[in-house]
Coordinates of C-alpha atoms and ligand atoms in Angstrom, one line a residue:
X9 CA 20.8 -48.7 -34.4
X10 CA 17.5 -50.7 -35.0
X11 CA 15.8 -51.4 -38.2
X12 CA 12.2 -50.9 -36.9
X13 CA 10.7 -49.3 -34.0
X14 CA 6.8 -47.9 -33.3
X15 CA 5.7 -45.6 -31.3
X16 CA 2.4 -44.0 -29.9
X17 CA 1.8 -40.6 -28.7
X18 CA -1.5 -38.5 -27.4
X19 CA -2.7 -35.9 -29.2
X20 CA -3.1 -32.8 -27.0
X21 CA -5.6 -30.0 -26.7
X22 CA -4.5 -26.7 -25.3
X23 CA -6.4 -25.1 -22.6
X24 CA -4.1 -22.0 -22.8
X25 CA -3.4 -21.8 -26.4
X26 CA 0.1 -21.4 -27.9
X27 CA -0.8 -18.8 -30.5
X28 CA 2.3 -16.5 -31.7
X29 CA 5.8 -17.6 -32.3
X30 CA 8.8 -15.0 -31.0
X31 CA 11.2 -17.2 -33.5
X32 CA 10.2 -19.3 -36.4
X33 CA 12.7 -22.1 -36.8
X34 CA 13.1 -23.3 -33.4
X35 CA 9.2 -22.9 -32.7
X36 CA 10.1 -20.8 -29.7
X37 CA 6.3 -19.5 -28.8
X38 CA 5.8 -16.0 -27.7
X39 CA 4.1 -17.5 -24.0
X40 CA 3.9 -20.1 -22.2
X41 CA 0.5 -22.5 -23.0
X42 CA -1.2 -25.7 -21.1
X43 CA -3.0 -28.6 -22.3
X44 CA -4.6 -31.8 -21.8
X45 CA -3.5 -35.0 -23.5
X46 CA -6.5 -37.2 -24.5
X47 CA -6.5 -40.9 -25.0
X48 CA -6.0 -40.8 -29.0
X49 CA -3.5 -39.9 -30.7
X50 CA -0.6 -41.1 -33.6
X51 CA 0.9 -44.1 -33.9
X52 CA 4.6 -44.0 -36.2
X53 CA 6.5 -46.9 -37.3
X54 CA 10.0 -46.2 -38.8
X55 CA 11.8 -49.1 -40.9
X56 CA 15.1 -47.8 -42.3
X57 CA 15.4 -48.9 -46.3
X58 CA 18.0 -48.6 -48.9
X59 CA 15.2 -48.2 -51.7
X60 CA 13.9 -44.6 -51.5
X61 CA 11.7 -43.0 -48.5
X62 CA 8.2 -43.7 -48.7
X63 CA 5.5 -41.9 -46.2
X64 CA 2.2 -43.1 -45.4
X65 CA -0.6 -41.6 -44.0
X66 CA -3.5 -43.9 -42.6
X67 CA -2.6 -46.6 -45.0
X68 CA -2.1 -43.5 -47.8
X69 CA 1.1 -43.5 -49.9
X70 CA 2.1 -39.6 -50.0
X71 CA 3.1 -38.1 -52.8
X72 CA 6.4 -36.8 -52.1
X73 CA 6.1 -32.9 -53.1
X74 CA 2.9 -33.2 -50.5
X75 CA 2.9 -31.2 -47.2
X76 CA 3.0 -33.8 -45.2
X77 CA 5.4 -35.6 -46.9
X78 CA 7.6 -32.8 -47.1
X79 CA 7.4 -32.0 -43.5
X80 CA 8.0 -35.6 -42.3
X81 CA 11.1 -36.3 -44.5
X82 CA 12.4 -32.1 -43.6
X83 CA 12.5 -34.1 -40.3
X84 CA 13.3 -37.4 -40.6
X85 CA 16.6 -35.8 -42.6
X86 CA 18.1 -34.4 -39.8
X87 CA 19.3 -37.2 -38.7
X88 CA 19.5 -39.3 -41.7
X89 CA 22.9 -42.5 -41.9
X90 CA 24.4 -41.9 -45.4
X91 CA 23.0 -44.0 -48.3
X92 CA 19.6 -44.9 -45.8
X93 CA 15.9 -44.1 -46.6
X94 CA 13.1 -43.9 -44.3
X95 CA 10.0 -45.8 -44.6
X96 CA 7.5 -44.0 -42.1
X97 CA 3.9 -45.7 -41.5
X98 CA 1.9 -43.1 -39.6
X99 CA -1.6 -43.8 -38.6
X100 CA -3.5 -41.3 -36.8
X101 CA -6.9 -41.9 -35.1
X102 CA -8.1 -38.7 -35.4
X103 CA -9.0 -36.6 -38.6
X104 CA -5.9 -35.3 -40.3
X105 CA -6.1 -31.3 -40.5
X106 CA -9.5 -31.4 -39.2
X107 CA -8.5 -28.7 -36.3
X108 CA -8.0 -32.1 -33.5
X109 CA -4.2 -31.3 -33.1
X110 CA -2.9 -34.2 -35.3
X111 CA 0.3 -32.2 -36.1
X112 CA 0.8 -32.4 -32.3
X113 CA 0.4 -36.2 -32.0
X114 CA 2.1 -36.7 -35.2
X115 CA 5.5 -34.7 -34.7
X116 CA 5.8 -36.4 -30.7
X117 CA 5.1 -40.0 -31.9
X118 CA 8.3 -38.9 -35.2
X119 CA 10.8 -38.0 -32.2
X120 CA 10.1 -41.0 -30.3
X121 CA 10.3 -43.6 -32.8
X122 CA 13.8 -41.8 -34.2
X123 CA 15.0 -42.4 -30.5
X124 CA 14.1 -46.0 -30.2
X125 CA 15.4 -46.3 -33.8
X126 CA 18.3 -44.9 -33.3
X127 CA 18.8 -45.5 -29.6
X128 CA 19.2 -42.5 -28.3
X129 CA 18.1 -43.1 -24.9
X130 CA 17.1 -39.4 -24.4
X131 CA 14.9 -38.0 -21.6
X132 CA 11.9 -36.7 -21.9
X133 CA 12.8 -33.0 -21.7
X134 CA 15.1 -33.8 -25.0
X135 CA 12.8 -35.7 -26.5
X136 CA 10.0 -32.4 -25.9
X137 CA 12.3 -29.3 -27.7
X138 CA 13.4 -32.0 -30.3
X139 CA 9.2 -32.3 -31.2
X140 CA 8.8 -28.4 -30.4
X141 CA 10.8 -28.0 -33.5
X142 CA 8.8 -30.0 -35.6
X143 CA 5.6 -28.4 -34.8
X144 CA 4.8 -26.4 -31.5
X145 CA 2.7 -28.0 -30.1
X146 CA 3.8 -31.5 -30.3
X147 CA 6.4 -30.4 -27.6
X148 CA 3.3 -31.4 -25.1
X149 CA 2.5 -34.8 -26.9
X150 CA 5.1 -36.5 -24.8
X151 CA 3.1 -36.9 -21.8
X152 CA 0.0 -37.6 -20.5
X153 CA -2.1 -35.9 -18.3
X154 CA -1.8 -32.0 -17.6
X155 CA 1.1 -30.4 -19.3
X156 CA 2.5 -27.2 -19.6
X157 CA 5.1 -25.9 -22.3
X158 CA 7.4 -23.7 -20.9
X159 CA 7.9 -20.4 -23.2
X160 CA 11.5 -20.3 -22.0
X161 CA 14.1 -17.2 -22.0
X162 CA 16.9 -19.0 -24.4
X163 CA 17.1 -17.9 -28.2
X164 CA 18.6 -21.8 -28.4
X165 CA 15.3 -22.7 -27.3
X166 CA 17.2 -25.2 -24.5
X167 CA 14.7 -23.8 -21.6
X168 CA 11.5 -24.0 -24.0
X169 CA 9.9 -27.4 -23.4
X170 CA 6.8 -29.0 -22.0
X171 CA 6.7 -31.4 -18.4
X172 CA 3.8 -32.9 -16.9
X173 CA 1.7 -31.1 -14.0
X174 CA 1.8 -32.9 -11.1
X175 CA -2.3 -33.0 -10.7
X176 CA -5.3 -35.0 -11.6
X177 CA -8.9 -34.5 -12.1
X178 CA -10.8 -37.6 -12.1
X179 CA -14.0 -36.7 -13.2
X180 CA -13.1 -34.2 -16.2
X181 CA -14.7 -35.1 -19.6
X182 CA -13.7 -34.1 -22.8
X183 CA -16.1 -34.1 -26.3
X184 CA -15.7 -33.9 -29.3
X185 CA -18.1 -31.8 -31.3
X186 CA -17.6 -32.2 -34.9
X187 CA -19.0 -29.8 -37.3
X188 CA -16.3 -30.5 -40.1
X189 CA -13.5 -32.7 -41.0
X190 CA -12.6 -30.8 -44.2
X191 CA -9.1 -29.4 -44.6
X192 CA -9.2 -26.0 -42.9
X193 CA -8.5 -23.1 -45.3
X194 CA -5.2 -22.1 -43.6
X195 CA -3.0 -24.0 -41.6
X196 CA -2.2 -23.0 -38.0
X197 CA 1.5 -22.0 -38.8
X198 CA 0.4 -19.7 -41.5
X199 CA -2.4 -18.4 -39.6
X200 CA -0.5 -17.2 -36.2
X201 CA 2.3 -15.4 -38.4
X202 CA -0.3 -13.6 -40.2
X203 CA -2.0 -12.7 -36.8
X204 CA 1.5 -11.5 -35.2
X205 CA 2.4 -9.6 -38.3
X206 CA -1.3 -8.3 -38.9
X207 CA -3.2 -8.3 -36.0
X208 CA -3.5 -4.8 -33.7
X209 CA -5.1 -6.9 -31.4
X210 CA -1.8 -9.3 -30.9
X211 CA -0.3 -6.9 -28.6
X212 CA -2.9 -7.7 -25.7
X213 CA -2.4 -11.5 -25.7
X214 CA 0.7 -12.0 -23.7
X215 CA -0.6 -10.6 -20.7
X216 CA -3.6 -12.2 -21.3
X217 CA -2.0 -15.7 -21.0
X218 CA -0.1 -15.0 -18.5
X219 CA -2.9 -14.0 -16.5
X220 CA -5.2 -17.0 -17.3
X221 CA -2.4 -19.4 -17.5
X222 CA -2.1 -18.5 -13.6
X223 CA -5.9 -18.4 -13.2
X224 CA -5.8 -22.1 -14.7
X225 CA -2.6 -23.8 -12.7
X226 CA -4.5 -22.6 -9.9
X227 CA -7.9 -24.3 -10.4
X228 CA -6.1 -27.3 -11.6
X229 CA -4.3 -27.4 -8.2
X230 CA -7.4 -26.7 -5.9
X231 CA -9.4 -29.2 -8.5
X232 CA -11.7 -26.6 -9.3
X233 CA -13.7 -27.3 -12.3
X234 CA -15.7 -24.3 -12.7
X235 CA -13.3 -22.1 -12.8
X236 CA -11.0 -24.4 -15.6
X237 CA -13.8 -23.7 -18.0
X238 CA -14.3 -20.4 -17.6
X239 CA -10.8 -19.7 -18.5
X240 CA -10.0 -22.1 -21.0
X241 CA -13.0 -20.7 -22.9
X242 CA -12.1 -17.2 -22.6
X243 CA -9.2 -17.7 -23.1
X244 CA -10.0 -19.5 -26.9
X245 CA -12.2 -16.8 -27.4
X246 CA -9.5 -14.5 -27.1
X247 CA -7.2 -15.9 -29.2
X248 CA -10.0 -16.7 -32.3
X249 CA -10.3 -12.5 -31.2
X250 CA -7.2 -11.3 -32.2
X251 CA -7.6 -13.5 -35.2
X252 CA -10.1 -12.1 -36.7
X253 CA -8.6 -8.8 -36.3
X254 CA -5.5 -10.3 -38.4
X255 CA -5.7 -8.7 -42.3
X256 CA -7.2 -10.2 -44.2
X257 CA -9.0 -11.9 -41.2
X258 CA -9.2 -15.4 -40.0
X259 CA -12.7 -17.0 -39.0
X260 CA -12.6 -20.7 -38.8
X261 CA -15.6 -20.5 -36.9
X262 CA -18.7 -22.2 -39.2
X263 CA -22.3 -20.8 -38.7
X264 CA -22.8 -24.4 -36.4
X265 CA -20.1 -23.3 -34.2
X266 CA -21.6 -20.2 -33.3
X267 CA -24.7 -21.9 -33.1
X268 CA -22.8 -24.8 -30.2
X269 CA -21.7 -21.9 -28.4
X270 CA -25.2 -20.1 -27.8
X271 CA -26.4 -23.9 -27.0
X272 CA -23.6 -23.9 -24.3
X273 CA -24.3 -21.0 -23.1
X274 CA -28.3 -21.5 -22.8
X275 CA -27.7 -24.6 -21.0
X276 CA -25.0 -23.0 -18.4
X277 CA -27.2 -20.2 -17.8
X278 CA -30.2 -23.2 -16.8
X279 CA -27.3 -24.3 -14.4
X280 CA -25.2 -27.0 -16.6
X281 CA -21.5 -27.3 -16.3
X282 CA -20.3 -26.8 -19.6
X283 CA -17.7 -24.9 -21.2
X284 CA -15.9 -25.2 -24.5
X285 CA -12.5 -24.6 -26.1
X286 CA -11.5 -24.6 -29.9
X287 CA -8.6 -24.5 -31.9
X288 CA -8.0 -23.7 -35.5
X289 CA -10.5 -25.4 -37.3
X290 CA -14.9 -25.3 -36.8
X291 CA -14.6 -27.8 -34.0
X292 CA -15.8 -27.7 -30.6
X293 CA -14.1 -29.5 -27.7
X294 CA -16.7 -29.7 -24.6
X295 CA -15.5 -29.8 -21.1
X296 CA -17.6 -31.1 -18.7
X297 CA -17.5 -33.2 -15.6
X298 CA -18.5 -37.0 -16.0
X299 CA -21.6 -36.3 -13.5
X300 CA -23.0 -34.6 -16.1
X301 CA -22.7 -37.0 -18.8
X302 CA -26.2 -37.8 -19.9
X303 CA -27.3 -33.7 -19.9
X304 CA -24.7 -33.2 -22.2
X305 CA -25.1 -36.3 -24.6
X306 CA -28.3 -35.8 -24.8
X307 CA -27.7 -32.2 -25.9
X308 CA -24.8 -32.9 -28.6
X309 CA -25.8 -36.5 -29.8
X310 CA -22.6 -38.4 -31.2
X311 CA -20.7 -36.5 -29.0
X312 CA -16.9 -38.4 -29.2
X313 CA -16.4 -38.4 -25.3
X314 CA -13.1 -38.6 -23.6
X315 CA -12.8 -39.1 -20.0
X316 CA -9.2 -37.5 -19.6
X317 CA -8.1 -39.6 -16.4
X318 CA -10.2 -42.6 -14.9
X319 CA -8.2 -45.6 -17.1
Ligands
LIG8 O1 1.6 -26.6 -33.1 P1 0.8 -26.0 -34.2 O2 1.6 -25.2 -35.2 O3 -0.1 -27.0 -34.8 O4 -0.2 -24.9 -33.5 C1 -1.2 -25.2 -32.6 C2 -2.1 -24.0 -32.4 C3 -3.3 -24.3 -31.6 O5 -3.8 -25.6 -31.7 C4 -4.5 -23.4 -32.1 C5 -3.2 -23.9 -30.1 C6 -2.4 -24.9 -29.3 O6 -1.8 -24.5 -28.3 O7 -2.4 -26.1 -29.6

């Protein structure tokens, strides 16, 4: 066992959203979803102590009672050595809660320091349910690059975990199109229950992902961009759909994210290349292709542009 160890994950954003859980303490998802791991992400350094356990958050002592705290140490207690406290330095460089996936990031860069920590030497695949269980979609923080979580058959959740795609596409962009950094007003666990419990809508989205998660694999494989957008957008749509069907619904969309979308789809109707996805928060993520970078800057000005695979 070490006394220190840091480590650095990616946050991810889906492209085939992971909305719905079929069982709520292993995280086991009701489908399969796919993302893209951008270039930011968390970065966790663990220091065992025999004081008391201390959490901070972007140089931010927690109070302990505080969600994240209390998700962090929930964790870290697992796999706690008698009479030792954890001293966990976590600084993300995105916006906490702000909808960017930081939960992702956060719970992939945990699992990683506690195996360096504690040597574990544990492979990736380990490494991936261990983060599933600490929030979904962190299960696809361990890599880089295209990933897909596996929904797995298992109620041990041993077949549910997220690998790397074996594909590229140089020239695809990523931006960031930030409408709000405020703490959304309900958290993404909370909201997917209340859609699978509420929603009659719910009951169309596993086929759906099934459908476009094929559609997708597909234009990654044949590099065809065109086609990537047009389903990871439809796809977000339809999961923000069944959403606000939930009761009492769930909008997280803001009148200037409705107003990016008709923008977007002005332009691609003029013949631009862009598409969008969004999670649960106002945010837009634009996808584009890096040909197109000065159209689209000059559309969205401060875009935060990530070009996912030239280093
Ligand atoms: O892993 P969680 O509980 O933060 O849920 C993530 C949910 C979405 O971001 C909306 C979709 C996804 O697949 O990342």
């Amino acid at each position: 066992m070490k006394k220190t160890a840091s480590q650095f994950a990616p946050a991810n954003i889906a492209l085939i959203k992971y909305w719905g859980k079929r069982q709520s303490e292993l995280n086991l998802p009701v489908t399969s979803s796919l993302s893209i791991s951008l270039p930011l992400g968390t970065r966790t350094t663990l220091t065992l102590t025999s004081d008391k356990d201390h959490v901070v958050l972007n140089g931010q002592e927690q109070a302990p009672g505080s969600t994240f705290y209390t998700r962090t140490i929930a964790f870290c207690n697992r796999f706690r050595p008698l009479n030792t406290f954890f001293h966990v330095d976590t600084v993300n460089d995105i916006p906490t809660s702000a909808g960017l996936a930081s939960s992702s990031s956060g719970f992939a860069a945990l699992v990683l320091a506690l195996n360096e920590l504690f040597e574990w030497n544990l492979d990736k695949k380990a490494l991936s349910i261990l983060a599933r269980q600490g929030s979904g979609s962190a299960c696809r923080s361990l890599f880089t690059g295209f990933v897909e979580w596996h929904r797995g058959e298992q109620d041990d959740g041993q077949d549910c975990y997220a690998e790397r795609l074996d594909a590229r596409m140089e020239d695809l962009c990523l931006g960031l199109w930030m409408i709000s950094e405020k703490e959304k007003p309900i958290d993404s666990r909370r909201a997917m229950n209340l859609t699978v419990a509420t929603s009659p809508l719910y009951s169309a989205w596993p086929a759906i992902v099934s459908e476009d998660l094929k559609r997708l694999k597909e234009a990654i494989f044949a590099n065809d961009f065109l086609t990537l957008g047009q389903v990871a957008e439809q796809n977000a749509l339809a999961m923000h759909a069944t959403m606000m069907a939930a009761k009492p619904p769930i909008l997280y969309w803001l009148d200037e994210s409705v107003a990016a979308m008709h923008k977007i789809w002005k332009w691609r109707k003029e013949g631009l290349n862009l598409f969008f996805t969004m999670d649960a928060g106002p945010n837009l993520k634009l996808l584009f292709q890096k040909k197109d970078l000065v159209p689209v800057t000059s559309l969205f000005p401060h875009l935060q542009v990530f070009s996912l695979f030239s280093s």
